[in-house]
Amino acid sequence: ARAQPAPSVRIRAEAAAAALLVGDAVVLRLRAAGYLGRARTAATRLGDALAAGAPPVVETRARRRAVAIVVAGREILVVDAEEARAHRSLPKDLAPLWAESLRRALAEPPITLAASVVALPIGGDATVDVRGPVQGPLIVRVEDRQILQAHAGVGEDGARRIELRGSRLGSTRVWVTHRATRRSLWVSVRPVAGTVPESVRVIVTGDPATPEVVQEAITRRVEQEVQLTPGAFFEMDALNGERVARGESAVVPVKLRLRSPFAMSVASVVKAQVANEPVTLREAGRLYISNNPERLDRDGVLFREPIESDLPIRMLYHHKNGAPHDKVITVRIHNANPRAARLHLQVAAPRAWHDTMAVGHAATRRFIDLLAFGRGYVIDIPAGGQFVFTAQRMPSNAVVSGLLQSQVLEGGPLEIIVSVRTTYLLDRTVTRQLDRGEVPHPRGVFGAPVVDVAGTLSASGEEGVDFGVSGKLRDLRTGQVLNGDYGVLTRLRLTLVNRGATPFTGDLMFRAASGPAYATFIVNGEFRDVSFVRPRAEAAVAPITLAPQQTQSLELLTIPEAASWYPVRLFLRAR
């Protein structure tokens, strides 16, 4: 068994005397000349004897005109005639009394505390169990009562414990004494990493709102409601695939952890009250593009434009980190007005990637699903506040690509800002506008990002339709044509014709006519994904069957993807 810790031994100066204490129990007082020095010597010798681990047998041994007190074979103190006279006694009578007092003090099994260090927040409570046979009172003393309140208590199981409550930031020591045993406990009263609301209200849209949309909407709302201390961050557990249909609601428990290297962690469960409410979504009236400079090696503001109250906007951003160290791309919406604003958001912002075409495909693939089925969420921005919906870390040579659509529901106008900074800088320190690069990538404001394309595809494969080459969108300031229709919702209304006398069984084909490309389609309401296609190569989009002399209509939605090469071609091919 583990050895019991030795009780503490100390002295206490009193008026014309020095007391020797075991724990908080006074076992003797020295009053004769030199009492303080002799008390220190006795305390040192007794402490050494107890620390040696031998049974603390207390004996008295006669000396010439004196009696020695011996513990574990070590002489602790000599009671001589002068000390006895100070107590109006004789050495042979006083020494046995002190020896018996010392035996009682050492015979009590010492208590221990379940912890030696405790941290708790201001107003927070904690308990520390007292272990060992506790008979009689526990004496609890706090060195700084302004920092901490502490007292002895009893748990539901009857066990003795020390109950603590933080009052003010700081650290202090708590002394716990039980008869001959005295133990100390260091308590630190610290700030918490932040505060968490009991519940949040979340509005989503879509038929239905998918688990990804619900998770993102809850995350954004929690970001707004959680109050973090400087240097703190929060972690949120993944949800269990919650899907909320239009017109329905759900209560989703969300596990949160607030962490900080400078404050106490907080763990909590927030009830997210998710409602899928009807929101009338209009087509975007403007397309904002931030793609110049595409390669970033400096810090600064890349794009800054207003979001008018009556004009929904779509934005495409696509940039590569050309610096040798990590950078962060931040996209935020600022409300400089004296009243709060409410807006609907549809956001596709995948993580940074070194494959510039693949990350553009990931963004478009998610965004077209949001757009086609009206999936998104509603956020509120307070007066004078801002909403940072993405801050993506870019390793060197990595690419970020994102698409978003925003519609102001209340308040406005607002402002959308895209900036890049080195990781150790703060967003508010980045104010310089970066100049355009020499490569003619687009940056600016374009017209309504919707293009309608109609065409005929024959079963013979002789007729096809090209898209991504409309040339209809121009920069409203410079007149520059948006080559490739990047970020533009393209609605393809195709007529499929089988002029032959036999049935046609084949596929709607995609040809990378200009260079390597990815593509994403929604074909008659079904999602179709075309992975990487090499230049001049082809990939199947959807199966097609036509009876002899049959004509069939087919509707597709697609968006030309950042970093892919457009135009591309659609045609039919028999199997």
Coordinates of C-alpha atoms in Angstrom, one line a residue:
A1 CA 0.0 0.0 0.0
R2 CA 1.1 3.5 -0.6
A3 CA 2.6 5.1 2.5
Q4 CA 0.5 7.8 4.2
P5 CA 2.0 11.3 3.8
A6 CA 3.6 12.6 6.9
P7 CA 1.7 15.4 8.7
S8 CA 3.1 18.9 8.4
V9 CA 5.3 20.3 11.2
R10 CA 5.7 24.0 11.8
I11 CA 6.2 26.6 14.5
R12 CA 4.1 29.6 15.4
A13 CA 5.5 32.6 17.2
E14 CA 3.3 33.8 20.1
A15 CA 3.7 36.4 22.8
A16 CA 6.7 35.3 24.8
A17 CA 6.5 31.7 23.5
A18 CA 6.9 29.6 20.4
A19 CA 4.3 26.8 19.7
L20 CA 5.2 23.6 17.9
L21 CA 2.4 22.4 15.7
V22 CA 1.7 19.0 14.0
G23 CA -0.8 19.9 11.3
D24 CA -2.8 22.6 13.1
A25 CA -2.6 20.9 16.5
V26 CA -0.4 22.5 19.1
V27 CA 1.6 19.8 20.9
L28 CA 3.9 22.1 23.1
R29 CA 5.0 25.6 23.7
L30 CA 8.5 26.7 24.6
R31 CA 8.8 29.7 26.9
A32 CA 12.4 29.7 28.3
A33 CA 15.2 31.9 26.9
G34 CA 15.9 31.2 23.2
Y35 CA 12.5 29.6 22.7
L36 CA 12.2 30.6 19.0
G37 CA 15.5 29.0 18.0
R38 CA 14.9 25.9 20.0
A39 CA 11.4 25.6 18.5
R40 CA 12.9 25.8 15.0
T41 CA 15.4 23.1 15.9
A42 CA 12.7 20.8 17.3
A43 CA 10.5 21.3 14.3
T44 CA 13.4 20.5 11.9
R45 CA 14.3 17.3 13.8
L46 CA 10.7 16.2 14.1
G47 CA 10.1 16.8 10.4
D48 CA 13.2 14.8 9.5
A49 CA 12.2 11.9 11.8
L50 CA 8.7 11.7 10.3
A51 CA 10.1 12.0 6.7
A52 CA 12.4 9.0 7.3
G53 CA 9.3 6.8 7.2
A54 CA 10.0 4.8 10.4
P55 CA 7.1 4.3 12.8
P56 CA 6.8 7.5 14.8
V57 CA 7.3 5.9 18.3
V58 CA 7.4 8.7 20.9
E59 CA 9.5 8.1 24.0
T60 CA 11.1 10.0 26.9
R61 CA 14.6 9.5 28.0
A62 CA 16.1 10.7 31.3
R63 CA 19.1 13.0 31.1
R64 CA 21.1 14.7 33.9
R65 CA 18.6 17.2 35.4
A66 CA 16.5 17.0 32.2
V67 CA 14.3 14.7 30.1
A68 CA 14.6 14.2 26.3
I69 CA 11.7 13.6 24.0
V70 CA 12.6 11.0 21.3
V71 CA 10.6 10.2 18.1
A72 CA 11.6 7.2 16.0
G73 CA 14.9 6.9 17.8
R74 CA 15.8 10.6 17.2
E75 CA 16.1 13.2 20.0
I76 CA 13.7 16.0 19.2
L77 CA 13.8 18.2 22.3
V78 CA 15.3 18.3 25.7
V79 CA 13.1 19.6 28.6
D80 CA 15.5 21.1 31.1
A81 CA 14.9 22.7 34.5
E82 CA 14.8 26.3 33.0
E83 CA 12.0 25.3 30.6
A84 CA 10.1 23.4 33.3
R85 CA 10.3 26.5 35.6
A86 CA 8.8 28.6 32.9
H87 CA 5.7 26.3 33.1
R88 CA 5.8 26.0 36.9
S89 CA 6.7 22.3 36.6
L90 CA 9.6 19.8 36.7
P91 CA 11.3 18.2 33.7
K92 CA 10.1 14.7 34.8
D93 CA 6.4 15.9 34.9
L94 CA 6.4 18.3 31.8
A95 CA 8.2 16.0 29.3
P96 CA 5.7 13.1 29.6
L97 CA 2.8 15.5 29.1
W98 CA 4.4 16.9 25.9
A99 CA 5.2 13.3 24.7
E100 CA 1.6 12.2 25.2
S101 CA 0.4 15.3 23.3
L102 CA 2.8 14.4 20.4
R103 CA 1.6 10.8 20.4
R104 CA -2.0 11.8 20.0
A105 CA -1.2 14.2 17.2
L106 CA 0.9 11.6 15.3
A107 CA -1.6 8.7 16.0
E108 CA -4.4 10.4 13.9
P109 CA -4.4 9.0 10.3
P110 CA -3.7 11.9 8.0
I111 CA -6.3 13.1 5.5
T112 CA -5.5 13.8 1.8
L113 CA -7.2 15.9 -0.9
A114 CA -8.4 14.4 -4.2
A115 CA -6.6 17.3 -6.0
S116 CA -3.8 19.7 -5.3
V117 CA -4.6 22.3 -8.0
V118 CA -8.1 23.4 -9.1
A119 CA -9.1 25.9 -11.8
L120 CA -12.6 27.4 -11.9
P121 CA -14.2 30.5 -13.5
I122 CA -15.6 33.6 -11.8
G123 CA -18.9 32.5 -10.3
G124 CA -18.1 28.9 -11.0
D125 CA -18.2 26.1 -8.4
A126 CA -15.9 23.1 -7.8
T127 CA -15.6 20.5 -5.1
V128 CA -12.6 18.6 -3.9
D129 CA -13.1 15.3 -2.0
V130 CA -11.4 14.8 1.3
R131 CA -10.0 11.3 1.6
G132 CA -9.2 9.5 4.8
P133 CA -11.0 9.0 8.1
V134 CA -12.5 12.3 8.9
Q135 CA -13.9 12.5 12.4
G136 CA -14.9 15.9 13.8
P137 CA -14.6 19.3 12.1
L138 CA -12.6 20.3 9.1
I139 CA -11.1 23.7 9.3
V140 CA -10.9 25.5 5.9
R141 CA -8.9 28.8 5.6
V142 CA -8.5 30.8 2.4
E143 CA -5.5 33.1 2.1
D144 CA -7.3 35.6 -0.2
R145 CA -11.0 35.6 0.4
Q146 CA -11.6 38.2 -2.3
I147 CA -10.5 35.6 -4.9
L148 CA -12.3 32.6 -3.5
Q149 CA -15.0 31.4 -1.1
A150 CA -14.4 28.0 0.4
H151 CA -16.0 25.9 3.1
A152 CA -16.3 22.2 4.3
G153 CA -19.3 20.3 3.1
V154 CA -20.9 16.9 2.8
G155 CA -21.8 15.2 -0.5
E156 CA -24.9 13.2 -1.2
D157 CA -23.0 10.0 -0.4
G158 CA -22.0 11.4 2.9
A159 CA -18.4 12.0 1.9
R160 CA -16.6 15.0 3.2
R161 CA -15.5 17.6 0.7
I162 CA -14.3 21.2 0.2
E163 CA -16.7 23.4 -1.7
L164 CA -15.2 26.2 -3.8
R165 CA -16.7 29.2 -5.6
G166 CA -14.6 31.7 -7.6
S167 CA -15.2 35.4 -6.8
R168 CA -12.4 37.3 -8.6
L169 CA -9.6 36.6 -11.1
G170 CA -6.4 35.4 -9.4
S171 CA -4.8 32.5 -7.5
T172 CA -4.8 31.7 -3.9
R173 CA -4.1 28.9 -1.4
V174 CA -6.7 27.0 0.6
W175 CA -5.5 25.4 3.9
V176 CA -7.5 22.3 5.1
T177 CA -6.8 21.1 8.6
H178 CA -8.1 18.1 10.4
R179 CA -6.7 17.6 13.9
A180 CA -3.0 17.0 13.3
T181 CA -3.1 17.0 9.5
R182 CA -2.9 20.1 7.4
R183 CA -3.2 20.1 3.6
S184 CA -3.0 22.9 1.0
L185 CA -4.9 23.4 -2.2
W186 CA -4.0 25.9 -4.9
V187 CA -7.0 27.4 -6.6
S188 CA -6.8 29.5 -9.8
V189 CA -9.9 31.6 -10.7
R190 CA -9.6 32.2 -14.4
P191 CA -11.7 33.7 -17.2
V192 CA -13.7 31.3 -19.4
A193 CA -13.2 30.9 -23.1
G194 CA -16.6 32.4 -23.7
T195 CA -20.3 32.1 -23.2
V196 CA -22.8 29.9 -25.0
P197 CA -26.5 30.6 -25.5
E198 CA -29.0 28.0 -24.4
S199 CA -30.7 28.0 -27.8
V200 CA -30.4 29.6 -31.3
R201 CA -33.0 30.1 -34.0
V202 CA -32.0 29.1 -37.5
I203 CA -33.9 29.7 -40.7
V204 CA -33.1 27.5 -43.7
T205 CA -34.6 27.2 -47.2
G206 CA -34.8 24.5 -49.9
D207 CA -37.0 21.5 -50.7
P208 CA -35.6 20.1 -48.6
A209 CA -32.8 21.7 -46.7
T210 CA -30.1 19.1 -46.9
P211 CA -27.9 18.0 -43.9
E212 CA -25.0 20.0 -45.3
V213 CA -27.1 23.2 -45.4
V214 CA -28.5 22.6 -42.0
Q215 CA -25.1 22.1 -40.5
E216 CA -23.7 25.2 -42.2
A217 CA -26.7 27.3 -41.1
I218 CA -26.4 26.2 -37.5
T219 CA -22.6 26.8 -37.6
R220 CA -23.1 30.4 -38.9
R221 CA -25.7 31.2 -36.3
V222 CA -23.6 29.8 -33.5
E223 CA -20.7 31.9 -34.7
Q224 CA -22.8 35.0 -34.3
E225 CA -24.3 34.1 -30.9
V226 CA -21.2 32.6 -29.1
Q227 CA -19.2 35.2 -27.2
L228 CA -15.5 34.3 -27.3
T229 CA -12.7 35.8 -25.2
P230 CA -9.6 37.0 -27.2
G231 CA -7.7 34.0 -28.5
A232 CA -10.5 31.5 -28.0
F233 CA -12.2 29.4 -30.7
F234 CA -15.1 26.9 -30.8
E235 CA -15.5 23.4 -32.0
M236 CA -18.9 22.0 -33.1
D237 CA -19.6 18.3 -33.5
A238 CA -20.9 17.1 -36.8
L239 CA -24.7 16.6 -36.9
N240 CA -26.4 13.3 -37.5
G241 CA -27.7 14.0 -41.0
E242 CA -30.6 16.3 -40.1
R243 CA -32.8 17.1 -43.2
V244 CA -35.6 19.6 -42.8
A245 CA -38.4 19.7 -45.4
R246 CA -40.0 22.9 -46.6
G247 CA -42.5 24.2 -44.0
E248 CA -41.2 21.9 -41.3
S249 CA -39.1 22.6 -38.2
A250 CA -36.8 20.6 -35.9
V251 CA -34.9 21.0 -32.7
V252 CA -31.3 19.9 -33.2
P253 CA -29.0 19.4 -30.1
V254 CA -25.5 20.8 -30.9
K255 CA -22.5 19.9 -28.9
L256 CA -20.1 22.8 -28.5
R257 CA -16.6 23.2 -27.0
L258 CA -15.0 26.6 -26.4
R259 CA -11.2 26.4 -26.1
S260 CA -8.5 28.9 -25.3
P261 CA -4.8 28.7 -24.3
F262 CA -5.5 31.6 -21.9
A263 CA -8.9 30.7 -20.4
M264 CA -10.9 27.7 -19.2
S265 CA -12.6 25.5 -21.7
V266 CA -16.4 25.4 -21.9
A267 CA -18.5 22.5 -23.0
S268 CA -22.2 22.9 -23.7
V269 CA -25.2 21.7 -25.7
V270 CA -27.1 24.3 -27.6
K271 CA -30.6 23.7 -28.9
A272 CA -30.8 24.8 -32.5
Q273 CA -34.4 25.5 -33.4
V274 CA -34.3 25.0 -37.2
A275 CA -37.2 26.1 -39.3
N276 CA -37.5 25.8 -43.1
E277 CA -39.5 28.9 -44.0
P278 CA -40.6 30.2 -47.4
V279 CA -38.4 32.9 -48.9
T280 CA -39.1 34.3 -52.3
L281 CA -35.7 34.0 -54.1
R282 CA -35.1 36.1 -57.2
E283 CA -32.5 35.6 -59.9
A284 CA -29.2 37.5 -59.4
G285 CA -29.1 40.8 -61.1
R286 CA -25.3 41.2 -61.0
L287 CA -22.3 39.0 -61.2
Y288 CA -19.2 39.9 -59.1
I289 CA -16.0 38.3 -60.1
S290 CA -12.7 38.4 -58.1
N291 CA -10.1 36.6 -60.2
N292 CA -7.4 39.3 -60.8
P293 CA -4.8 39.1 -59.6
E294 CA -5.2 35.4 -59.7
R295 CA -1.8 34.7 -58.3
L296 CA -1.4 36.3 -54.9
D297 CA 2.0 37.2 -53.3
R298 CA 1.0 40.3 -51.4
D299 CA -1.6 41.3 -48.8
G300 CA -4.5 43.6 -49.6
V301 CA -8.1 44.0 -50.6
L302 CA -9.0 42.1 -53.8
F303 CA -12.6 43.2 -54.3
R304 CA -15.1 45.6 -52.7
E305 CA -18.6 46.3 -54.0
P306 CA -22.0 47.2 -52.6
I307 CA -24.9 44.8 -52.3
E308 CA -28.0 46.8 -53.1
S309 CA -31.2 46.2 -51.2
D310 CA -33.3 45.4 -54.3
L311 CA -30.7 43.6 -56.4
P312 CA -29.5 40.0 -55.5
I313 CA -25.9 39.4 -56.5
R314 CA -23.8 36.3 -57.3
M315 CA -20.1 36.2 -56.7
L316 CA -17.3 34.1 -58.0
Y317 CA -13.8 34.3 -56.5
H318 CA -10.8 32.2 -57.6
H319 CA -7.2 32.9 -56.4
K320 CA -3.9 31.1 -56.0
N321 CA -1.4 31.6 -53.2
G322 CA 1.9 32.5 -55.0
A323 CA 3.7 33.3 -51.8
P324 CA 6.1 30.9 -50.1
H325 CA 4.1 30.9 -46.9
D326 CA 0.4 30.4 -45.9
K327 CA -2.2 33.1 -46.6
V328 CA -5.8 33.5 -45.7
I329 CA -8.6 34.6 -48.0
T330 CA -11.5 36.3 -46.2
V331 CA -14.9 37.1 -47.6
R332 CA -17.1 39.2 -45.5
I333 CA -20.3 41.3 -45.7
H334 CA -20.3 44.6 -43.9
N335 CA -23.4 46.5 -42.7
A336 CA -22.5 50.2 -42.2
N337 CA -26.1 51.2 -41.7
P338 CA -27.7 52.4 -38.5
R339 CA -30.2 49.5 -38.5
A340 CA -29.8 45.7 -38.7
A341 CA -30.0 43.8 -42.0
R342 CA -31.3 40.4 -42.9
L343 CA -30.1 38.5 -46.0
H344 CA -30.4 35.1 -47.6
L345 CA -27.1 33.3 -48.5
Q346 CA -26.2 30.4 -50.7
V347 CA -22.5 29.6 -50.3
A348 CA -20.2 27.1 -51.8
A349 CA -16.6 27.5 -50.4
P350 CA -14.6 24.3 -50.5
R351 CA -11.3 24.0 -48.8
A352 CA -8.1 25.2 -50.5
W353 CA -6.6 22.7 -52.9
H354 CA -3.5 22.5 -55.1
D355 CA -5.6 21.3 -58.2
T356 CA -7.0 24.5 -59.5
M357 CA -9.6 22.8 -61.8
A358 CA -10.8 20.4 -59.2
V359 CA -11.4 23.1 -56.6
G360 CA -13.4 25.1 -59.1
H361 CA -15.4 22.0 -59.9
A362 CA -16.1 21.3 -56.2
A363 CA -17.4 24.9 -55.7
T364 CA -19.7 24.7 -58.8
R365 CA -20.9 21.3 -58.0
R366 CA -22.2 22.4 -54.6
F367 CA -23.4 25.8 -55.7
I368 CA -25.6 24.5 -58.6
D369 CA -27.4 22.2 -56.2
L370 CA -28.1 25.1 -53.9
L371 CA -29.3 27.3 -56.7
A372 CA -31.5 24.8 -58.4
F373 CA -33.4 23.7 -55.3
G374 CA -33.4 27.0 -53.4
R375 CA -31.2 25.7 -50.6
G376 CA -29.6 28.3 -48.3
Y377 CA -30.1 30.1 -45.0
V378 CA -30.9 33.5 -43.5
I379 CA -28.5 35.5 -41.4
D380 CA -28.9 38.8 -39.5
I381 CA -26.1 41.4 -39.5
P382 CA -26.4 44.0 -36.7
A383 CA -26.1 47.7 -37.4
G384 CA -22.4 48.6 -37.9
G385 CA -21.5 44.8 -37.8
Q386 CA -20.2 42.3 -40.3
F387 CA -20.5 38.7 -41.2
V388 CA -17.4 36.7 -42.1
F389 CA -18.8 33.7 -43.8
T390 CA -15.4 32.3 -45.0
A391 CA -11.8 32.6 -43.9
Q392 CA -9.9 30.0 -45.9
R393 CA -6.3 29.2 -45.2
M394 CA -4.2 28.7 -48.3
P395 CA -0.9 26.9 -48.2
S396 CA 1.7 27.9 -50.7
N397 CA 0.6 27.2 -54.3
A398 CA -2.9 26.2 -53.1
V399 CA -6.1 27.6 -54.8
V400 CA -9.4 28.8 -53.3
S401 CA -12.5 29.0 -55.4
G402 CA -15.9 29.9 -54.2
L403 CA -19.4 30.8 -55.4
L404 CA -22.1 32.6 -53.4
Q405 CA -25.4 34.3 -54.0
S406 CA -26.9 36.9 -51.6
Q407 CA -30.3 38.6 -51.5
V408 CA -31.0 41.3 -49.0
L409 CA -34.4 40.6 -47.3
E410 CA -34.4 43.6 -44.9
G411 CA -32.2 46.7 -44.4
G412 CA -29.2 47.4 -46.6
P413 CA -27.4 48.3 -48.7
L414 CA -24.5 46.2 -47.6
E415 CA -20.9 45.8 -48.9
I416 CA -19.0 42.6 -49.8
I417 CA -15.2 42.6 -49.4
V418 CA -12.6 40.0 -50.4
S419 CA -9.2 40.3 -48.9
V420 CA -6.0 38.3 -48.6
R421 CA -3.5 38.4 -45.7
T422 CA -0.6 36.6 -44.2
T423 CA -1.7 34.4 -41.4
Y424 CA -0.2 36.4 -38.5
L425 CA -2.0 39.6 -39.6
L426 CA -5.5 40.8 -38.5
D427 CA -8.2 41.4 -41.1
R428 CA -8.7 45.0 -40.0
T429 CA -5.0 45.8 -40.8
V430 CA -5.4 44.8 -44.5
T431 CA -6.7 48.0 -46.2
R432 CA -4.6 48.5 -49.4
Q433 CA -6.3 47.7 -52.7
L434 CA -4.3 45.3 -54.8
D435 CA -3.7 46.3 -58.4
R436 CA -4.8 44.0 -61.3
G437 CA -2.3 41.5 -62.6
E438 CA -0.9 41.4 -66.1
V439 CA -2.8 38.2 -67.0
P440 CA -6.2 39.2 -68.3
H441 CA -8.4 37.4 -65.7
P442 CA -11.7 39.1 -64.9
R443 CA -12.4 41.3 -62.0
G444 CA -15.4 43.5 -61.8
V445 CA -19.2 43.8 -62.0
F446 CA -21.1 42.1 -64.8
G447 CA -24.8 42.0 -65.8
A448 CA -27.4 39.5 -64.8
P449 CA -25.6 36.1 -64.7
V450 CA -28.2 34.0 -66.6
V451 CA -27.9 32.8 -70.2
D452 CA -30.5 30.9 -72.2
V453 CA -29.2 28.5 -74.9
A454 CA -31.5 26.7 -77.3
G455 CA -30.5 24.1 -79.8
T456 CA -31.1 20.8 -81.6
L457 CA -29.2 17.6 -81.1
S458 CA -29.7 14.9 -83.8
A459 CA -29.4 11.2 -83.2
S460 CA -26.9 11.1 -86.0
G461 CA -24.5 13.2 -84.0
E462 CA -24.2 15.7 -86.8
E463 CA -25.8 18.5 -84.8
G464 CA -24.5 19.8 -81.4
V465 CA -24.7 22.7 -79.1
D466 CA -21.9 24.8 -77.7
F467 CA -22.1 26.8 -74.5
G468 CA -19.8 29.0 -72.5
V469 CA -19.4 31.3 -75.5
S470 CA -22.4 33.6 -75.3
G471 CA -20.4 36.8 -75.0
K472 CA -23.5 38.4 -73.5
L473 CA -21.9 39.6 -70.2
R474 CA -19.7 42.6 -70.1
D475 CA -18.0 44.5 -67.2
L476 CA -20.4 47.4 -66.5
R477 CA -17.5 49.8 -66.1
T478 CA -14.9 48.7 -68.7
G479 CA -17.0 46.9 -71.2
Q480 CA -14.7 43.8 -71.1
V481 CA -16.5 40.7 -72.3
L482 CA -16.7 37.8 -69.8
N483 CA -15.1 35.0 -72.0
G484 CA -16.2 31.6 -70.9
D485 CA -19.4 32.7 -69.0
Y486 CA -17.8 31.6 -65.7
G487 CA -20.2 31.8 -62.8
V488 CA -23.2 32.3 -65.2
L489 CA -26.2 30.1 -64.8
T490 CA -26.7 28.5 -68.3
R491 CA -30.2 27.2 -69.1
L492 CA -30.0 24.7 -72.0
R493 CA -33.3 23.9 -73.7
L494 CA -32.5 21.2 -76.1
T495 CA -34.6 19.5 -78.8
L496 CA -33.5 15.8 -79.4
V497 CA -34.4 14.5 -82.8
N498 CA -34.3 11.0 -84.2
R499 CA -35.0 11.3 -87.9
G500 CA -34.1 7.6 -88.6
A501 CA -36.4 4.6 -89.0
T502 CA -34.9 2.7 -86.1
P503 CA -34.9 3.4 -82.3
F504 CA -31.9 5.4 -80.9
T505 CA -30.2 4.2 -77.7
G506 CA -27.3 6.3 -76.7
D507 CA -26.0 9.1 -74.5
L508 CA -25.9 12.8 -74.2
M509 CA -22.2 13.5 -74.6
F510 CA -19.9 16.2 -73.3
R511 CA -16.8 17.2 -75.3
A512 CA -14.0 19.3 -73.9
A513 CA -13.7 21.3 -77.1
S514 CA -11.3 24.0 -75.9
G515 CA -9.1 22.3 -73.3
P516 CA -9.4 20.2 -70.1
A517 CA -12.7 20.7 -68.3
Y518 CA -15.0 19.5 -65.6
A519 CA -18.8 20.0 -65.7
T520 CA -21.9 19.7 -63.5
F521 CA -25.4 19.4 -64.9
I522 CA -28.9 19.1 -63.6
V523 CA -30.8 17.2 -66.2
N524 CA -34.6 17.3 -65.9
G525 CA -34.1 17.7 -62.1
E526 CA -31.5 15.0 -61.7
F527 CA -27.9 15.8 -60.7
R528 CA -25.2 14.8 -63.2
D529 CA -21.4 15.1 -62.5
V530 CA -18.8 15.0 -65.2
S531 CA -15.3 14.4 -63.8
F532 CA -12.1 15.6 -65.5
V533 CA -12.2 15.4 -69.3
R534 CA -8.9 15.7 -71.2
P535 CA -8.7 18.2 -74.2
R536 CA -10.9 16.9 -77.1
A537 CA -12.0 13.9 -75.1
E538 CA -15.6 13.1 -74.3
A539 CA -17.7 11.9 -71.4
A540 CA -21.3 10.7 -71.1
V541 CA -23.7 13.0 -69.3
A542 CA -27.1 11.1 -69.4
P543 CA -28.6 8.1 -71.2
I544 CA -31.0 9.0 -74.0
T545 CA -33.5 6.8 -75.9
L546 CA -35.6 8.0 -78.8
A547 CA -38.2 6.1 -80.9
P548 CA -38.1 6.4 -84.7
Q549 CA -39.0 9.8 -85.9
Q550 CA -39.4 11.0 -82.2
T551 CA -38.7 14.5 -81.0
Q552 CA -38.0 15.1 -77.3
S553 CA -37.3 18.1 -75.2
L554 CA -34.5 18.2 -72.6
E555 CA -33.7 20.9 -70.1
L556 CA -30.3 21.3 -68.4
L557 CA -28.9 23.7 -65.9
T558 CA -25.2 24.2 -65.7
I559 CA -22.6 26.8 -64.7
P560 CA -19.2 27.1 -66.5
E561 CA -16.6 26.3 -63.9
A562 CA -13.6 28.3 -62.8
A563 CA -10.3 27.1 -64.2
S564 CA -12.0 24.7 -66.8
W565 CA -11.8 25.6 -70.5
Y566 CA -14.8 26.8 -72.3
P567 CA -16.7 26.7 -74.6
V568 CA -17.6 23.0 -74.5
R569 CA -20.0 21.0 -76.8
L570 CA -23.0 18.7 -76.2
F571 CA -24.1 16.1 -78.8
L572 CA -25.7 12.7 -79.0
R573 CA -23.9 9.4 -79.6
A574 CA -25.3 6.0 -80.2
R575 CA -24.0 3.0 -78.2

